[in-house]
Amino acid sequence: MKANTLEEAVALTKKFTSKPSNDELLKIYSHYKQATVGDNEEERPTGFDFVAAAKYNAWLSLKGKTKEEAESEYIDLVNKLSEKYI
């Protein structure tokens, strides 16, 4: 099963039978946020919330990428990961 749209890719991630690595999860998250929100304009997390900081930095690394580019890369990434996790 291959996803062709953002919605299909999101649904496909819910069928993963095991959890992707933290790096893979950050790529999924950052591309989804860039595709749906655009550039990260949020406040940088403070304190010792390392998960929030990692997510913030992953999303920030895609700054300038269009929503369309991020969506296409998200779909490609999820399709690739589905071969490994479904």
Tab-separated table of N, CA, C and O in Angstrom:
chain	number	residue	atom	x	y	z
A	1	MET	N	0.847	-1.191	0.000
A	1	MET	CA	0.000	0.000	0.000
A	1	MET	C	0.884	1.243	0.000
A	1	MET	O	1.728	1.413	0.854
A	2	LYS	N	0.679	2.083	-0.976
A	2	LYS	CA	1.449	3.334	-1.093
A	2	LYS	C	0.503	4.513	-0.900
A	2	LYS	O	-0.612	4.533	-1.394
A	3	ALA	N	1.003	5.509	-0.212
A	3	ALA	CA	0.246	6.746	-0.008
A	3	ALA	C	0.536	7.698	-1.162
A	3	ALA	O	1.667	7.775	-1.638
A	4	ASN	N	-0.493	8.402	-1.605
A	4	ASN	CA	-0.341	9.403	-2.663
A	4	ASN	C	-0.666	10.812	-2.193
A	4	ASN	O	-0.362	11.778	-2.872
A	5	THR	N	-1.307	10.916	-1.031
A	5	THR	CA	-1.670	12.220	-0.477
A	5	THR	C	-1.190	12.304	0.965
A	5	THR	O	-0.855	11.286	1.583
A	6	LEU	N	-1.180	13.499	1.495
A	6	LEU	CA	-0.790	13.715	2.886
A	6	LEU	C	-1.696	12.909	3.814
A	6	LEU	O	-1.217	12.245	4.733
A	7	GLU	N	-2.982	12.930	3.559
A	7	GLU	CA	-3.934	12.219	4.414
A	7	GLU	C	-3.677	10.714	4.385
A	7	GLU	O	-3.729	10.048	5.417
A	8	GLU	N	-3.411	10.165	3.201
A	8	GLU	CA	-3.122	8.735	3.084
A	8	GLU	C	-1.821	8.387	3.813
A	8	GLU	O	-1.728	7.335	4.454
A	9	ALA	N	-0.826	9.283	3.744
A	9	ALA	CA	0.447	9.037	4.423
A	9	ALA	C	0.264	9.042	5.936
A	9	ALA	O	0.825	8.199	6.638
A	10	VAL	N	-0.533	9.978	6.448
A	10	VAL	CA	-0.807	10.027	7.886
A	10	VAL	C	-1.490	8.723	8.312
A	10	VAL	O	-1.117	8.112	9.322
A	11	ALA	N	-2.474	8.272	7.531
A	11	ALA	CA	-3.176	7.023	7.851
A	11	ALA	C	-2.211	5.841	7.815
A	11	ALA	O	-2.305	4.926	8.647
A	12	LEU	N	-1.279	5.860	6.887
A	12	LEU	CA	-0.310	4.776	6.751
A	12	LEU	C	0.594	4.685	7.982
A	12	LEU	O	0.921	3.582	8.436
A	13	THR	N	0.976	5.826	8.554
A	13	THR	CA	1.829	5.791	9.746
A	13	THR	C	1.119	5.101	10.906
A	13	THR	O	1.770	4.514	11.763
A	14	LYS	N	-0.193	5.156	10.933
A	14	LYS	CA	-0.961	4.531	12.012
A	14	LYS	C	-0.998	3.015	11.874
A	14	LYS	O	-1.412	2.316	12.792
A	15	LYS	N	-0.561	2.498	10.730
A	15	LYS	CA	-0.534	1.052	10.503
A	15	LYS	C	0.833	0.449	10.786
A	15	LYS	O	1.007	-0.761	10.681
A	16	PHE	N	1.797	1.289	11.142
A	16	PHE	CA	3.128	0.770	11.477
A	16	PHE	C	2.981	-0.205	12.646
A	16	PHE	O	2.320	0.104	13.635
A	17	THR	N	3.618	-1.370	12.537
A	17	THR	CA	3.507	-2.385	13.583
A	17	THR	C	4.625	-2.268	14.618
A	17	THR	O	4.569	-2.887	15.661
A	18	SER	N	5.651	-1.492	14.309
A	18	SER	CA	6.690	-1.200	15.289
A	18	SER	C	7.062	0.269	15.159
A	18	SER	O	6.758	0.911	14.150
A	19	LYS	N	7.703	0.767	16.186
A	19	LYS	CA	8.009	2.197	16.258
A	19	LYS	C	9.287	2.521	15.481
A	19	LYS	O	10.321	1.896	15.699
A	20	PRO	N	9.229	3.516	14.609
A	20	PRO	CA	10.442	3.973	13.920
A	20	PRO	C	11.460	4.536	14.908
A	20	PRO	O	11.119	4.859	16.050
A	21	SER	N	12.694	4.661	14.459
A	21	SER	CA	13.747	5.232	15.311
A	21	SER	C	13.431	6.693	15.623
A	21	SER	O	12.608	7.326	14.949
A	22	ASN	N	14.102	7.233	16.625
A	22	ASN	CA	13.885	8.639	16.986
A	22	ASN	C	14.210	9.563	15.815
A	22	ASN	O	13.491	10.543	15.581
A	23	ASP	N	15.288	9.275	15.073
A	23	ASP	CA	15.630	10.097	13.910
A	23	ASP	C	14.526	10.053	12.861
A	23	ASP	O	14.168	11.079	12.278
A	24	GLU	N	13.997	8.861	12.621
A	24	GLU	CA	12.911	8.720	11.641
A	24	GLU	C	11.664	9.450	12.115
A	24	GLU	O	10.989	10.125	11.323
A	25	LEU	N	11.362	9.346	13.403
A	25	LEU	CA	10.193	10.047	13.953
A	25	LEU	C	10.344	11.556	13.821
A	25	LEU	O	9.375	12.260	13.501
A	26	LEU	N	11.546	12.071	14.047
A	26	LEU	CA	11.780	13.512	13.905
A	26	LEU	C	11.607	13.951	12.457
A	26	LEU	O	11.067	15.030	12.187
A	27	LYS	N	12.052	13.133	11.515
A	27	LYS	CA	11.872	13.461	10.092
A	27	LYS	C	10.394	13.470	9.731
A	27	LYS	O	9.923	14.363	9.019
A	28	ILE	N	9.658	12.474	10.215
A	28	ILE	CA	8.212	12.428	9.957
A	28	ILE	C	7.552	13.684	10.523
A	28	ILE	O	6.790	14.368	9.836
A	29	TYR	N	7.842	13.977	11.782
A	29	TYR	CA	7.247	15.130	12.459
A	29	TYR	C	7.571	16.435	11.746
A	29	TYR	O	6.678	17.238	11.445
A	30	SER	N	8.854	16.654	11.464
A	30	SER	CA	9.264	17.946	10.902
A	30	SER	C	8.680	18.157	9.505
A	30	SER	O	8.239	19.259	9.176
A	31	HIS	N	8.651	17.110	8.692
A	31	HIS	CA	8.083	17.261	7.356
A	31	HIS	C	6.574	17.477	7.414
A	31	HIS	O	6.023	18.256	6.635
A	32	TYR	N	5.899	16.813	8.346
A	32	TYR	CA	4.462	17.025	8.509
A	32	TYR	C	4.177	18.472	8.920
A	32	TYR	O	3.306	19.127	8.338
A	33	LYS	N	4.916	18.960	9.912
A	33	LYS	CA	4.698	20.338	10.370
A	33	LYS	C	4.987	21.342	9.260
A	33	LYS	O	4.230	22.308	9.079
A	34	GLN	N	6.076	21.140	8.514
A	34	GLN	CA	6.421	22.062	7.428
A	34	GLN	C	5.347	22.027	6.346
A	34	GLN	O	4.985	23.051	5.786
A	35	ALA	N	4.820	20.829	6.066
A	35	ALA	CA	3.794	20.675	5.028
A	35	ALA	C	2.461	21.292	5.437
A	35	ALA	O	1.736	21.819	4.601
A	36	THR	N	2.135	21.235	6.729
A	36	THR	CA	0.823	21.697	7.170
A	36	THR	C	0.816	23.105	7.747
A	36	THR	O	-0.192	23.797	7.664
A	37	VAL	N	1.956	23.547	8.322
A	37	VAL	CA	2.018	24.866	8.963
A	37	VAL	C	2.911	25.828	8.196
A	37	VAL	O	2.621	27.009	8.102
A	38	GLY	N	4.004	25.303	7.649
A	38	GLY	CA	4.995	26.163	6.997
A	38	GLY	C	6.171	26.356	7.933
A	38	GLY	O	6.411	25.539	8.819
A	39	ASP	N	6.906	27.431	7.738
A	39	ASP	CA	8.101	27.685	8.542
A	39	ASP	C	7.783	27.754	10.031
A	39	ASP	O	6.737	28.256	10.436
A	40	ASN	N	8.719	27.249	10.827
A	40	ASN	CA	8.589	27.259	12.281
A	40	ASN	C	8.802	28.677	12.802
A	40	ASN	O	9.898	29.208	12.757
A	41	GLU	N	7.733	29.267	13.296
A	41	GLU	CA	7.789	30.612	13.871
A	41	GLU	C	7.513	30.571	15.369
A	41	GLU	O	7.277	31.601	15.994
A	42	GLU	N	7.522	29.374	15.954
A	42	GLU	CA	7.208	29.224	17.376
A	42	GLU	C	8.393	29.625	18.242
A	42	GLU	O	9.515	29.721	17.770
A	43	GLU	N	8.112	29.829	19.524
A	43	GLU	CA	9.162	30.130	20.495
A	43	GLU	C	10.018	28.887	20.718
A	43	GLU	O	9.489	27.783	20.774
A	44	ARG	N	11.318	29.090	20.859
A	44	ARG	CA	12.217	27.968	21.153
A	44	ARG	C	11.893	27.438	22.551
A	44	ARG	O	11.766	28.222	23.489
A	45	PRO	N	11.748	26.109	22.703
A	45	PRO	CA	11.475	25.551	24.024
A	45	PRO	C	12.624	25.852	24.993
A	45	PRO	O	13.789	25.889	24.592
A	46	THR	N	12.289	26.054	26.246
A	46	THR	CA	13.306	26.339	27.259
A	46	THR	C	13.347	25.203	28.266
A	46	THR	O	12.482	24.332	28.278
A	47	GLY	N	14.337	25.228	29.104
A	47	GLY	CA	14.442	24.226	30.154
A	47	GLY	C	15.013	22.920	29.646
A	47	GLY	O	15.796	22.891	28.698
A	48	PHE	N	14.581	21.849	30.269
A	48	PHE	CA	15.144	20.543	29.988
A	48	PHE	C	14.200	19.638	29.223
A	48	PHE	O	14.270	18.417	29.349
A	49	ASP	N	13.305	20.218	28.440
A	49	ASP	CA	12.404	19.409	27.613
A	49	ASP	C	13.130	19.079	26.314
A	49	ASP	O	12.985	19.750	25.302
A	50	PHE	N	13.948	18.031	26.373
A	50	PHE	CA	14.811	17.696	25.240
A	50	PHE	C	14.020	17.196	24.033
A	50	PHE	O	14.429	17.411	22.895
A	51	VAL	N	12.894	16.545	24.277
A	51	VAL	CA	12.057	16.072	23.176
A	51	VAL	C	11.498	17.273	22.405
A	51	VAL	O	11.568	17.328	21.178
A	52	ALA	N	10.955	18.242	23.134
A	52	ALA	CA	10.409	19.445	22.489
A	52	ALA	C	11.503	20.191	21.731
A	52	ALA	O	11.276	20.681	20.623
A	53	ALA	N	12.694	20.258	22.311
A	53	ALA	CA	13.808	20.947	21.650
A	53	ALA	C	14.217	20.217	20.373
A	53	ALA	O	14.479	20.856	19.345
A	54	ALA	N	14.258	18.899	20.411
A	54	ALA	CA	14.618	18.118	19.221
A	54	ALA	C	13.580	18.309	18.118
A	54	ALA	O	13.936	18.473	16.938
A	55	LYS	N	12.312	18.295	18.496
A	55	LYS	CA	11.244	18.500	17.509
A	55	LYS	C	11.319	19.915	16.916
A	55	LYS	O	11.193	20.098	15.707
A	56	TYR	N	11.539	20.895	17.783
A	56	TYR	CA	11.662	22.284	17.342
A	56	TYR	C	12.803	22.415	16.330
A	56	TYR	O	12.642	22.999	15.255
A	57	ASN	N	13.975	21.868	16.675
A	57	ASN	CA	15.151	21.980	15.800
A	57	ASN	C	14.967	21.236	14.485
A	57	ASN	O	15.400	21.710	13.430
A	58	ALA	N	14.319	20.075	14.537
A	58	ALA	CA	14.078	19.305	13.310
A	58	ALA	C	13.177	20.105	12.368
A	58	ALA	O	13.437	20.193	11.156
A	59	TRP	N	12.129	20.695	12.917
A	59	TRP	CA	11.216	21.488	12.094
A	59	TRP	C	11.922	22.742	11.579
A	59	TRP	O	11.821	23.094	10.412
A	60	LEU	N	12.688	23.403	12.455
A	60	LEU	CA	13.403	24.619	12.067
A	60	LEU	C	14.381	24.344	10.915
A	60	LEU	O	14.606	25.207	10.066
A	61	SER	N	14.930	23.131	10.871
A	61	SER	CA	15.901	22.789	9.825
A	61	SER	C	15.285	22.785	8.426
A	61	SER	O	16.007	22.818	7.427
A	62	LEU	N	13.967	22.773	8.340
A	62	LEU	CA	13.279	22.776	7.039
A	62	LEU	C	12.830	24.180	6.626
A	62	LEU	O	12.135	24.329	5.619
A	63	LYS	N	13.219	25.189	7.390
A	63	LYS	CA	12.811	26.572	7.104
A	63	LYS	C	13.127	26.933	5.657
A	63	LYS	O	14.210	26.660	5.159
A	64	GLY	N	12.149	27.513	4.990
A	64	GLY	CA	12.330	27.930	3.605
A	64	GLY	C	11.812	26.912	2.596
A	64	GLY	O	11.586	27.238	1.443
A	65	LYS	N	11.610	25.684	3.043
A	65	LYS	CA	11.073	24.647	2.155
A	65	LYS	C	9.578	24.919	1.978
A	65	LYS	O	8.889	25.210	2.947
A	66	THR	N	9.084	24.837	0.761
A	66	THR	CA	7.663	25.097	0.538
A	66	THR	C	6.823	23.979	1.142
A	66	THR	O	7.302	22.857	1.344
A	67	LYS	N	5.564	24.298	1.402
A	67	LYS	CA	4.643	23.294	1.925
A	67	LYS	C	4.535	22.123	0.946
A	67	LYS	O	4.470	20.968	1.354
A	68	GLU	N	4.543	22.427	-0.352
A	68	GLU	CA	4.414	21.383	-1.376
A	68	GLU	C	5.632	20.460	-1.372
A	68	GLU	O	5.490	19.238	-1.475
A	69	GLU	N	6.827	21.040	-1.261
A	69	GLU	CA	8.056	20.220	-1.200
A	69	GLU	C	8.041	19.339	0.039
A	69	GLU	O	8.362	18.145	-0.031
A	70	ALA	N	7.688	19.925	1.175
A	70	ALA	CA	7.670	19.174	2.431
A	70	ALA	C	6.632	18.057	2.376
A	70	ALA	O	6.885	16.946	2.849
A	71	GLU	N	5.481	18.336	1.786
A	71	GLU	CA	4.432	17.315	1.673
A	71	GLU	C	4.907	16.155	0.801
A	71	GLU	O	4.747	14.991	1.157
A	72	SER	N	5.516	16.466	-0.325
A	72	SER	CA	6.025	15.433	-1.220
A	72	SER	C	7.083	14.576	-0.523
A	72	SER	O	7.068	13.338	-0.608
A	73	GLU	N	7.999	15.229	0.197
A	73	GLU	CA	9.046	14.509	0.919
A	73	GLU	C	8.457	13.680	2.063
A	73	GLU	O	8.928	12.574	2.336
A	74	TYR	N	7.423	14.203	2.714
A	74	TYR	CA	6.747	13.469	3.793
A	74	TYR	C	6.134	12.184	3.244
A	74	TYR	O	6.316	11.103	3.807
A	75	ILE	N	5.417	12.301	2.130
A	75	ILE	CA	4.774	11.137	1.513
A	75	ILE	C	5.827	10.105	1.102
A	75	ILE	O	5.682	8.909	1.388
A	76	ASP	N	6.907	10.566	0.474
A	76	ASP	CA	7.992	9.648	0.072
A	76	ASP	C	8.601	8.955	1.292
A	76	ASP	O	8.871	7.748	1.259
A	77	LEU	N	8.836	9.713	2.352
A	77	LEU	CA	9.433	9.170	3.574
A	77	LEU	C	8.531	8.105	4.192
A	77	LEU	O	8.987	7.019	4.553
A	78	VAL	N	7.239	8.409	4.318
A	78	VAL	CA	6.306	7.460	4.921
A	78	VAL	C	6.201	6.201	4.058
A	78	VAL	O	6.190	5.081	4.585
A	79	ASN	N	6.155	6.358	2.741
A	79	ASN	CA	6.101	5.186	1.863
A	79	ASN	C	7.339	4.312	2.056
A	79	ASN	O	7.240	3.088	2.126
A	80	LYS	N	8.498	4.933	2.162
A	80	LYS	CA	9.744	4.189	2.359
A	80	LYS	C	9.731	3.477	3.713
A	80	LYS	O	10.082	2.301	3.812
A	81	LEU	N	9.331	4.196	4.765
A	81	LEU	CA	9.307	3.611	6.096
A	81	LEU	C	8.255	2.510	6.223
A	81	LEU	O	8.424	1.563	6.997
A	82	SER	N	7.175	2.613	5.450
A	82	SER	CA	6.122	1.593	5.530
A	82	SER	C	6.651	0.228	5.094
A	82	SER	O	6.187	-0.801	5.591
A	83	GLU	N	7.622	0.203	4.206
A	83	GLU	CA	8.218	-1.070	3.782
A	83	GLU	C	8.944	-1.731	4.949
A	83	GLU	O	9.045	-2.963	5.001
A	84	LYS	N	9.418	-0.948	5.865
A	84	LYS	CA	10.191	-1.429	7.009
A	84	LYS	C	9.320	-1.734	8.226
A	84	LYS	O	9.610	-2.660	8.982
A	85	TYR	N	8.237	-0.987	8.403
A	85	TYR	CA	7.477	-1.053	9.653
A	85	TYR	C	6.061	-1.630	9.533
A	85	TYR	O	5.350	-1.689	10.518
A	86	ILE	N	5.668	-2.033	8.341
A	86	ILE	CA	4.330	-2.654	8.205
A	86	ILE	C	4.513	-4.112	7.845
A	86	ILE	O	5.312	-4.476	7.043
